[in-house]
PDB file of C-alpha atoms and ligand atoms in Angstrom:
ATOM      1  CA  MET A  11       0.098   0.153   0.095  1.00 93.00           C
ATOM      2  CA  ARG A  12       1.447   3.706  -0.805  1.00 96.00           C
ATOM      3  CA  ILE A  13      -0.620   6.510   0.837  1.00 97.00           C
ATOM      4  CA  VAL A  14       0.380  10.119   2.083  1.00 98.00           C
ATOM      5  CA  PHE A  15      -0.700  11.402   4.982  1.00 98.00           C
ATOM      6  CA  LEU A  16      -1.171  14.860   4.846  1.00 98.00           C
ATOM      7  CA  GLY A  17      -2.814  17.962   8.014  1.00 97.00           C
ATOM      8  CA  PRO A  18      -1.561  20.323   9.657  1.00 96.00           C
ATOM      9  CA  PRO A  19       1.278  20.222  12.161  1.00 95.00           C
ATOM     10  CA  GLY A  20       0.571  18.479  15.280  1.00 94.00           C
ATOM     11  CA  ALA A  21      -2.688  16.609  13.425  1.00 96.00           C
ATOM     12  CA  GLY A  22      -0.720  13.336  14.019  1.00 95.00           C
ATOM     13  CA  LYS A  23       0.742  11.905  11.487  1.00 96.00           C
ATOM     14  CA  GLY A  24       3.856  10.932  12.485  1.00 95.00           C
ATOM     15  CA  THR A  25       2.195   9.581  15.598  1.00 93.00           C
ATOM     16  CA  GLN A  26       0.196   6.805  13.953  1.00 97.00           C
ATOM     17  CA  ALA A  27       2.637   6.388  11.372  1.00 96.00           C
ATOM     18  CA  GLN A  28       5.330   4.923  13.550  1.00 94.00           C
ATOM     19  CA  ARG A  29       2.583   2.978  14.690  1.00 95.00           C
ATOM     20  CA  LEU A  30       1.531   1.596  11.338  1.00 95.00           C
ATOM     21  CA  MET A  31       4.948   0.376  10.816  1.00 94.00           C
ATOM     22  CA  ALA A  32       5.723  -0.388  14.210  1.00 93.00           C
ATOM     23  CA  GLU A  33       2.159  -3.038  14.028  1.00 94.00           C
ATOM     24  CA  HIS A  34       1.627  -3.666   9.985  1.00 93.00           C
ATOM     25  CA  GLY A  35       5.236  -3.667   9.217  1.00 91.00           C
ATOM     26  CA  MET A  36       4.490  -0.734   7.067  1.00 92.00           C
ATOM     27  CA  VAL A  37       7.530   1.831   5.841  1.00 96.00           C
ATOM     28  CA  GLN A  38       7.100   5.309   7.624  1.00 96.00           C
ATOM     29  CA  VAL A  39       9.154   7.745   5.511  1.00 97.00           C
ATOM     30  CA  SER A  40       8.827  10.894   7.130  1.00 97.00           C
ATOM     31  CA  THR A  41      10.523  14.329   5.222  1.00 97.00           C
ATOM     32  CA  GLY A  42      10.427  16.150   9.449  1.00 94.00           C
ATOM     33  CA  ASP A  43      12.675  13.485  10.754  1.00 95.00           C
ATOM     34  CA  LEU A  44      14.770  12.799   7.383  1.00 96.00           C
ATOM     35  CA  LEU A  45      15.173  16.949   7.899  1.00 96.00           C
ATOM     36  CA  ARG A  46      16.346  16.777  11.229  1.00 94.00           C
ATOM     37  CA  ASP A  47      18.668  13.369  10.705  1.00 95.00           C
ATOM     38  CA  ALA A  48      20.436  15.479   8.332  1.00 96.00           C
ATOM     39  CA  VAL A  49      20.777  19.053  10.675  1.00 96.00           C
ATOM     40  CA  LYS A  50      21.758  16.390  13.661  1.00 94.00           C
ATOM     41  CA  ARG A  51      24.473  14.945  10.865  1.00 97.00           C
ATOM     42  CA  GLY A  52      25.431  18.164   9.592  1.00 97.00           C
ATOM     43  CA  THR A  53      25.126  17.841   6.398  1.00 96.00           C
ATOM     44  CA  PRO A  54      25.102  20.829   3.612  1.00 94.00           C
ATOM     45  CA  ALA A  55      21.606  20.136   2.882  1.00 94.00           C
ATOM     46  CA  GLY A  56      20.556  19.654   6.737  1.00 95.00           C
ATOM     47  CA  LEU A  57      22.866  23.392   7.411  1.00 95.00           C
ATOM     48  CA  ARG A  58      20.697  24.940   4.562  1.00 94.00           C
ATOM     49  CA  ALA A  59      17.428  23.124   6.167  1.00 96.00           C
ATOM     50  CA  LYS A  60      17.855  24.054   9.833  1.00 95.00           C
ATOM     51  CA  GLU A  61      17.037  28.234   9.590  1.00 94.00           C
ATOM     52  CA  LYS A  62      13.990  27.095   7.531  1.00 95.00           C
ATOM     53  CA  MET A  63      12.660  24.637   9.932  1.00 95.00           C
ATOM     54  CA  ASP A  64      13.597  26.527  13.187  1.00 92.00           C
ATOM     55  CA  ALA A  65      11.696  29.679  11.596  1.00 93.00           C
ATOM     56  CA  GLY A  66       8.559  27.503  11.351  1.00 94.00           C
ATOM     57  CA  ALA A  67       9.069  27.624   7.305  1.00 96.00           C
ATOM     58  CA  LEU A  68       9.446  24.993   4.885  1.00 97.00           C
ATOM     59  CA  VAL A  69      12.473  24.023   3.321  1.00 97.00           C
ATOM     60  CA  SER A  70      13.316  24.368  -0.582  1.00 97.00           C
ATOM     61  CA  ASP A  71      11.549  21.865  -2.394  1.00 97.00           C
ATOM     62  CA  ASP A  72      14.965  20.797  -4.278  1.00 96.00           C
ATOM     63  CA  ILE A  73      16.460  19.610  -1.113  1.00 97.00           C
ATOM     64  CA  VAL A  74      13.281  17.785   0.147  1.00 97.00           C
ATOM     65  CA  LEU A  75      13.343  15.849  -3.374  1.00 97.00           C
ATOM     66  CA  GLU A  76      16.281  14.704  -3.144  1.00 96.00           C
ATOM     67  CA  MET A  77      15.658  13.446   0.108  1.00 96.00           C
ATOM     68  CA  ILE A  78      12.426  11.913  -0.625  1.00 96.00           C
ATOM     69  CA  ARG A  79      13.922  10.165  -4.308  1.00 95.00           C
ATOM     70  CA  ASP A  80      17.083   8.920  -2.165  1.00 95.00           C
ATOM     71  CA  ARG A  81      14.468   7.570   0.350  1.00 95.00           C
ATOM     72  CA  LEU A  82      12.207   5.932  -2.233  1.00 94.00           C
ATOM     73  CA  ALA A  83      14.940   4.233  -3.753  1.00 92.00           C
ATOM     74  CA  ALA A  84      15.598   2.030  -0.972  1.00 94.00           C
ATOM     75  CA  PRO A  85      14.168  -1.622  -1.065  1.00 93.00           C
ATOM     76  CA  ASP A  86      12.884  -1.321   1.735  1.00 93.00           C
ATOM     77  CA  THR A  87      10.264   0.485  -0.231  1.00 93.00           C
ATOM     78  CA  ARG A  88       8.924  -1.669  -2.462  1.00 89.00           C
ATOM     79  CA  ARG A  89       6.439  -3.272  -0.604  1.00 86.00           C
ATOM     80  CA  GLY A  90       4.594   0.077  -0.025  1.00 90.00           C
ATOM     81  CA  PHE A  91       5.279   2.873   2.228  1.00 96.00           C
ATOM     82  CA  ILE A  92       3.560   6.018   4.437  1.00 97.00           C
ATOM     83  CA  LEU A  93       4.794   9.564   2.851  1.00 98.00           C
ATOM     84  CA  ASP A  94       4.512  11.563   6.234  1.00 97.00           C
ATOM     85  CA  GLY A  95       4.277  15.692   6.017  1.00 96.00           C
ATOM     86  CA  PHE A  96       5.294  15.333   1.827  1.00 98.00           C
ATOM     87  CA  PRO A  97       4.445  16.322  -0.563  1.00 98.00           C
ATOM     88  CA  ARG A  98       3.670  19.996   1.505  1.00 98.00           C
ATOM     89  CA  ASN A  99       2.638  22.069  -1.216  1.00 98.00           C
ATOM     90  CA  VAL A 100       1.454  21.559  -4.775  1.00 98.00           C
ATOM     91  CA  PRO A 101       5.401  21.626  -6.959  1.00 98.00           C
ATOM     92  CA  GLN A 102       6.056  18.493  -4.157  1.00 98.00           C
ATOM     93  CA  ALA A 103       3.265  16.901  -5.592  1.00 98.00           C
ATOM     94  CA  GLU A 104       3.446  17.097  -8.981  1.00 98.00           C
ATOM     95  CA  ALA A 105       7.312  16.199  -8.806  1.00 97.00           C
ATOM     96  CA  LEU A 106       6.122  12.940  -6.989  1.00 97.00           C
ATOM     97  CA  ASP A 107       4.767  11.655 -10.236  1.00 96.00           C
ATOM     98  CA  PRO A 108       7.819  11.177 -12.306  1.00 95.00           C
ATOM     99  CA  GLU A 109       9.293   9.809  -9.228  1.00 94.00           C
ATOM    100  CA  LEU A 110       6.691   7.039  -8.535  1.00 95.00           C
ATOM    101  CA  ALA A 111       6.768   6.146 -11.714  1.00 94.00           C
ATOM    102  CA  ALA A 112      10.155   6.002 -12.030  1.00 91.00           C
ATOM    103  CA  ILE A 113       9.738   2.631  -9.524  1.00 90.00           C
ATOM    104  CA  GLY A 114       6.975   1.870 -11.051  1.00 91.00           C
ATOM    105  CA  GLN A 115       4.471   2.458  -8.049  1.00 93.00           C
ATOM    106  CA  GLN A 116       1.298   4.411  -8.196  1.00 94.00           C
ATOM    107  CA  LEU A 117      -0.479   5.890  -4.659  1.00 97.00           C
ATOM    108  CA  ASP A 118      -3.246   3.643  -3.335  1.00 96.00           C
ATOM    109  CA  ALA A 119      -4.622   6.582  -0.854  1.00 97.00           C
ATOM    110  CA  VAL A 120      -4.398  10.227   0.512  1.00 98.00           C
ATOM    111  CA  ILE A 121      -5.264  10.245   3.911  1.00 98.00           C
ATOM    112  CA  LEU A 122      -6.177  13.935   5.391  1.00 98.00           C
ATOM    113  CA  LEU A 123      -6.358  14.180   9.029  1.00 98.00           C
ATOM    114  CA  GLU A 124      -8.275  16.550  10.379  1.00 97.00           C
ATOM    115  CA  VAL A 125      -8.060  18.380  13.930  1.00 97.00           C
ATOM    116  CA  ASP A 126      -9.080  21.398  15.177  1.00 94.00           C
ATOM    117  CA  LEU A 127      -6.657  24.662  15.686  1.00 90.00           C
ATOM    118  CA  ASP A 128      -6.900  24.744  19.696  1.00 88.00           C
ATOM    119  CA  ILE A 129      -6.176  21.068  20.100  1.00 93.00           C
ATOM    120  CA  LEU A 130      -3.566  21.961  17.624  1.00 93.00           C
ATOM    121  CA  MET A 131      -1.809  23.833  19.836  1.00 91.00           C
ATOM    122  CA  LYS A 132      -2.031  22.216  22.652  1.00 91.00           C
ATOM    123  CA  ARG A 133      -0.542  19.220  20.941  1.00 93.00           C
ATOM    124  CA  ILE A 134       2.462  20.713  19.604  1.00 94.00           C
ATOM    125  CA  THR A 135       3.331  22.577  22.921  1.00 94.00           C
ATOM    126  CA  GLY A 136       3.435  18.952  24.776  1.00 95.00           C
ATOM    127  CA  ARG A 137       5.434  17.401  21.794  1.00 94.00           C
ATOM    128  CA  ARG A 138       8.508  15.598  23.395  1.00 97.00           C
ATOM    129  CA  THR A 139      10.790  12.742  21.596  1.00 96.00           C
ATOM    130  CA  CYS A 140      12.115  10.185  24.173  1.00 97.00           C
ATOM    131  CA  SER A 141      15.938  10.173  23.343  1.00 96.00           C
ATOM    132  CA  LEU A 142      16.239   6.687  24.171  1.00 96.00           C
ATOM    133  CA  THR A 143      13.748   5.143  22.145  1.00 94.00           C
ATOM    134  CA  GLY A 144      12.854   8.352  19.543  1.00 93.00           C
ATOM    135  CA  LYS A 145       9.168   7.415  20.688  1.00 93.00           C
ATOM    136  CA  LEU A 146       6.849  10.575  19.788  1.00 92.00           C
ATOM    137  CA  LEU A 147       5.412  11.483  23.621  1.00 95.00           C
ATOM    138  CA  ASN A 148       2.912  14.337  24.900  1.00 94.00           C
ATOM    139  CA  ILE A 149       3.498  15.649  27.960  1.00 95.00           C
ATOM    140  CA  HIS A 150      -0.258  16.377  28.022  1.00 92.00           C
ATOM    141  CA  PHE A 151      -2.180  13.117  26.413  1.00 91.00           C
ATOM    142  CA  SER A 152       0.525  10.228  27.035  1.00 93.00           C
ATOM    143  CA  SER A 153       0.128   8.149  30.300  1.00 94.00           C
ATOM    144  CA  ARG A 154       2.308   9.198  33.369  1.00 96.00           C
ATOM    145  CA  ALA A 155       3.744   4.881  32.811  1.00 97.00           C
ATOM    146  CA  GLU A 156       4.696   6.022  28.880  1.00 96.00           C
ATOM    147  CA  LEU A 157       6.805   9.007  29.992  1.00 97.00           C
ATOM    148  CA  GLU A 158       8.038   7.019  33.016  1.00 97.00           C
ATOM    149  CA  ALA A 159       9.149   4.254  30.819  1.00 97.00           C
ATOM    150  CA  CYS A 160      11.523   6.811  28.819  1.00 97.00           C
ATOM    151  CA  THR A 161      13.166   8.824  31.901  1.00 97.00           C
ATOM    152  CA  GLY A 162      12.832   6.142  34.038  1.00 97.00           C
ATOM    153  CA  ALA A 163      15.250   4.138  32.250  1.00 96.00           C
ATOM    154  CA  GLY A 164      17.548   7.385  31.872  1.00 97.00           C
ATOM    155  CA  GLY A 165      15.870   8.946  29.007  1.00 97.00           C
ATOM    156  CA  THR A 166      15.298  12.202  28.701  1.00 97.00           C
ATOM    157  CA  LEU A 167      12.035  13.539  26.808  1.00 98.00           C
ATOM    158  CA  VAL A 168      13.622  16.037  24.111  1.00 96.00           C
ATOM    159  CA  GLN A 169      11.551  18.907  22.900  1.00 96.00           C
ATOM    160  CA  ARG A 170      11.727  19.826  19.161  1.00 91.00           C
ATOM    161  CA  ALA A 171      13.079  23.471  18.647  1.00 89.00           C
ATOM    162  CA  ASP A 172      10.438  24.113  16.190  1.00 90.00           C
ATOM    163  CA  ASP A 173       7.437  23.439  18.616  1.00 93.00           C
ATOM    164  CA  ASN A 174       7.471  27.117  20.936  1.00 88.00           C
ATOM    165  CA  GLU A 175       4.449  29.213  20.547  1.00 84.00           C
ATOM    166  CA  ALA A 176       6.318  32.007  17.630  1.00 85.00           C
ATOM    167  CA  THR A 177       7.184  29.120  15.532  1.00 91.00           C
ATOM    168  CA  ILE A 178       3.671  26.938  15.669  1.00 92.00           C
ATOM    169  CA  GLY A 179       1.707  30.330  14.177  1.00 91.00           C
ATOM    170  CA  LYS A 180       3.552  30.128  11.178  1.00 94.00           C
ATOM    171  CA  ARG A 181       4.083  27.026  10.278  1.00 94.00           C
ATOM    172  CA  LEU A 182       0.079  26.887  10.318  1.00 94.00           C
ATOM    173  CA  ALA A 183      -0.246  29.959   8.563  1.00 95.00           C
ATOM    174  CA  VAL A 184       2.647  27.892   5.727  1.00 96.00           C
ATOM    175  CA  TYR A 185      -0.099  24.669   6.478  1.00 97.00           C
ATOM    176  CA  ARG A 186      -3.239  26.883   5.662  1.00 96.00           C
ATOM    177  CA  GLU A 187      -1.278  28.773   2.679  1.00 98.00           C
ATOM    178  CA  GLN A 188       0.537  26.132   0.905  1.00 97.00           C
ATOM    179  CA  THR A 189      -0.552  22.475   1.717  1.00 98.00           C
ATOM    180  CA  GLU A 190      -4.420  22.885   2.509  1.00 97.00           C
ATOM    181  CA  GLN A 191      -3.973  23.277  -1.667  1.00 98.00           C
ATOM    182  CA  LEU A 192      -3.241  19.823  -1.959  1.00 98.00           C
ATOM    183  CA  VAL A 193      -6.744  18.941  -0.712  1.00 98.00           C
ATOM    184  CA  PRO A 194      -8.324  19.843  -4.033  1.00 98.00           C
ATOM    185  CA  PHE A 195      -5.359  18.671  -5.689  1.00 98.00           C
ATOM    186  CA  TYR A 196      -5.580  14.867  -4.541  1.00 98.00           C
ATOM    187  CA  GLU A 197     -10.072  15.121  -4.394  1.00 98.00           C
ATOM    188  CA  GLN A 198      -9.768  15.824  -8.160  1.00 98.00           C
ATOM    189  CA  ARG A 199      -7.948  12.167  -8.771  1.00 97.00           C
ATOM    190  CA  GLY A 200     -10.192  10.918  -6.198  1.00 98.00           C
ATOM    191  CA  LEU A 201      -7.713   9.735  -3.997  1.00 98.00           C
ATOM    192  CA  LEU A 202      -8.120  11.733  -1.217  1.00 98.00           C
ATOM    193  CA  ARG A 203      -9.876   9.948   2.527  1.00 98.00           C
ATOM    194  CA  ARG A 204     -10.980  12.045   4.965  1.00 98.00           C
ATOM    195  CA  VAL A 205     -10.690  10.951   8.260  1.00 98.00           C
ATOM    196  CA  SER A 206     -10.675  12.479  11.843  1.00 98.00           C
ATOM    197  CA  GLY A 207      -8.095  12.811  13.636  1.00 98.00           C
ATOM    198  CA  GLU A 208      -9.671  14.020  16.621  1.00 97.00           C
ATOM    199  CA  GLY A 209      -9.948  11.780  20.091  1.00 95.00           C
ATOM    200  CA  SER A 210      -7.140   9.438  21.082  1.00 93.00           C
ATOM    201  CA  MET A 211      -4.504   7.839  20.047  1.00 93.00           C
ATOM    202  CA  ASP A 212      -6.226   4.688  19.731  1.00 95.00           C
ATOM    203  CA  GLU A 213      -9.286   5.762  18.657  1.00 97.00           C
ATOM    204  CA  VAL A 214      -7.391   7.751  15.581  1.00 98.00           C
ATOM    205  CA  TYR A 215      -5.564   4.289  14.769  1.00 98.00           C
ATOM    206  CA  ALA A 216      -8.867   2.126  15.056  1.00 98.00           C
ATOM    207  CA  ARG A 217     -10.735   4.584  12.576  1.00 98.00           C
ATOM    208  CA  LEU A 218      -7.300   4.616   9.814  1.00 97.00           C
ATOM    209  CA  LEU A 219      -7.373   0.945  10.096  1.00 97.00           C
ATOM    210  CA  GLN A 220     -10.686   0.735   8.854  1.00 96.00           C
ATOM    211  CA  GLU A 221     -10.140   3.662   5.988  1.00 96.00           C
ATOM    212  CA  LEU A 222      -7.365   2.005   4.577  1.00 95.00           C
ATOM    213  CA  GLY A 223      -9.107  -1.980   5.204  1.00 94.00           C
ATOM    214  CA  LEU A 224      -6.611  -3.273   8.009  1.00 92.00           C
ATOM    215  CA  ALA A 225      -8.912  -3.638  10.588  1.00 88.00           C
ATOM    216  CA  ARG A 226      -9.817  -7.443  12.078  1.00 79.00           C
TER     217      ARG A 226
HETATM  218  P1  B4P B   1       6.867  17.420  10.689  1.00 69.78           P
HETATM  219  O1  B4P B   1       8.128  16.221  10.985  1.00 69.78           O
HETATM  220  O2  B4P B   1       6.598  16.613   9.563  1.00 69.78           O
HETATM  221  O3  B4P B   1       5.846  17.958  11.962  1.00 69.78           O
HETATM  222  P2  B4P B   1       4.911  18.176  12.301  1.00 69.78           P
HETATM  223  O4  B4P B   1       3.607  18.287  10.703  1.00 69.78           O
HETATM  224  O5  B4P B   1       4.586  19.379  12.826  1.00 69.78           O
HETATM  225  O6  B4P B   1       4.199  16.999  12.904  1.00 69.78           O
HETATM  226  P3  B4P B   1       2.875  15.719  12.719  1.00 69.78           P
HETATM  227  O7  B4P B   1       1.236  15.880  12.475  1.00 69.78           O
HETATM  228  O8  B4P B   1       3.269  14.431  12.257  1.00 69.78           O
HETATM  229  O9  B4P B   1       2.595  15.165  14.727  1.00 69.78           O
HETATM  230  P4  B4P B   1       2.828  14.816  15.359  1.00 69.78           P
HETATM  231  O10 B4P B   1       2.109  13.019  15.029  1.00 69.78           O
HETATM  232  O11 B4P B   1       4.404  14.539  15.985  1.00 69.78           O
HETATM  233  O12 B4P B   1       7.498  18.894   9.680  1.00 69.78           O
HETATM  234  C1  B4P B   1       8.760  19.557  10.427  1.00 69.78           C
HETATM  235  C2  B4P B   1       9.297  20.716   9.708  1.00 69.78           C
HETATM  236  O13 B4P B   1      10.312  20.023   8.926  1.00 69.78           O
HETATM  237  C3  B4P B   1       8.668  21.908   8.761  1.00 69.78           C
HETATM  238  O14 B4P B   1       7.565  22.888   9.844  1.00 69.78           O
HETATM  239  C4  B4P B   1       9.580  21.890   7.889  1.00 69.78           C
HETATM  240  O15 B4P B   1       9.965  23.549   8.259  1.00 69.78           O
HETATM  241  C5  B4P B   1       9.937  20.885   7.408  1.00 69.78           C
HETATM  242  N1  B4P B   1       9.677  19.995   6.335  1.00 69.78           N
HETATM  243  C6  B4P B   1       8.657  18.129   6.915  1.00 69.78           C
HETATM  244  N2  B4P B   1       8.493  18.182   5.734  1.00 69.78           N
HETATM  245  C7  B4P B   1       8.421  19.086   5.034  1.00 69.78           C
HETATM  246  C8  B4P B   1       8.259  19.368   2.794  1.00 69.78           C
HETATM  247  N3  B4P B   1       7.804  18.189   2.362  1.00 69.78           N
HETATM  248  N4  B4P B   1       8.667  19.933   2.078  1.00 69.78           N
HETATM  249  C9  B4P B   1       9.499  21.402   3.489  1.00 69.78           C
HETATM  250  N5  B4P B   1       9.855  21.328   4.605  1.00 69.78           N
HETATM  251  C10 B4P B   1       8.880  20.167   5.205  1.00 69.78           C
HETATM  252  O16 B4P B   1       1.818  14.630  16.760  1.00 69.78           O
HETATM  253  C11 B4P B   1       1.637  16.085  17.169  1.00 69.78           C
HETATM  254  C12 B4P B   1       2.219  15.827  19.033  1.00 69.78           C
HETATM  255  O17 B4P B   1       0.806  15.584  19.303  1.00 69.78           O
HETATM  256  C13 B4P B   1       2.974  14.299  19.093  1.00 69.78           C
HETATM  257  O18 B4P B   1       3.220  15.076  20.764  1.00 69.78           O
HETATM  258  C14 B4P B   1       1.727  13.027  19.848  1.00 69.78           C
HETATM  259  O19 B4P B   1       2.153  12.664  20.757  1.00 69.78           O
HETATM  260  C15 B4P B   1       0.516  14.298  20.072  1.00 69.78           C
HETATM  261  N6  B4P B   1      -0.294  13.080  19.395  1.00 69.78           N
HETATM  262  C16 B4P B   1      -0.993  12.654  18.299  1.00 69.78           C
HETATM  263  N7  B4P B   1      -2.029  12.373  17.687  1.00 69.78           N
HETATM  264  C17 B4P B   1      -2.634  12.327  19.410  1.00 69.78           C
HETATM  265  C18 B4P B   1      -4.139  12.354  19.833  1.00 69.78           C
HETATM  266  N8  B4P B   1      -4.843  11.372  18.825  1.00 69.78           N
HETATM  267  N9  B4P B   1      -3.949  12.248  21.199  1.00 69.78           N
HETATM  268  C19 B4P B   1      -3.687  13.286  21.777  1.00 69.78           C
HETATM  269  N10 B4P B   1      -2.124  13.210  21.625  1.00 69.78           N
HETATM  270  C20 B4P B   1      -1.818  13.674  20.478  1.00 69.78           C
END
């Protein structure tokens, strides 16, 4: 199955993609994670991306496309993948077509995760990543046991540099101005499926399994 996860920052794209990867063996291709990794390693692309990411802006299409091309060329994506956070604007969506054609694949569905603005703010400001496992957590919504599984084992709860109030407003504006244009784009292609991203992580996951025909 080849899926795109679309939705505003904090909608839960990464959270749900991680779980589909763990429980259904799907390959998560997250441009956000690929970019953060490039920043951490100090690659030329990472150095160029950092300033944009910290400001809540989109990283330039050429950098992101090169990362996607390299990632889709890896053998594990032959079985299918979830594109998490890509495409984020119409030029990226148009550029994706020839990349998929080159590897003989096409999209099966584009999932739009819909979440209200006030919930998004709480999710983003509360987001943390466990320094030991990389698991996505949230100080407002994860259970005490989940948080302590990280800190109790000597890990720390790391907050992303772009998860501050000032940057979040900019990221939401970029979503409205650029990424939302992908809704009619994929609707016209008959690929768009709307899924409510509200409620608990388990509830959203159950809706997704249903929508993807994976519910038991
Ligand atoms: P991303 O890494 O894609 O991050 P995101 O959109 O903010 O988050 P996501 O929707 O995945 O939310 P999550 O599951 O973490 O992008 C970061 C930056 O990278 C961009 O701003 C941009 O600069 C750059 N970038 C990435 N892709 C690009 C591209 N294609 N082109 C150009 N630039 C690009 O969930 C958020 C929090 O909510 C977590 O703490 C989670 O635990 C919690 N949560 C999730 N679901 C929940 C639920 N149901 N209930 C309660 N809490 C929940």
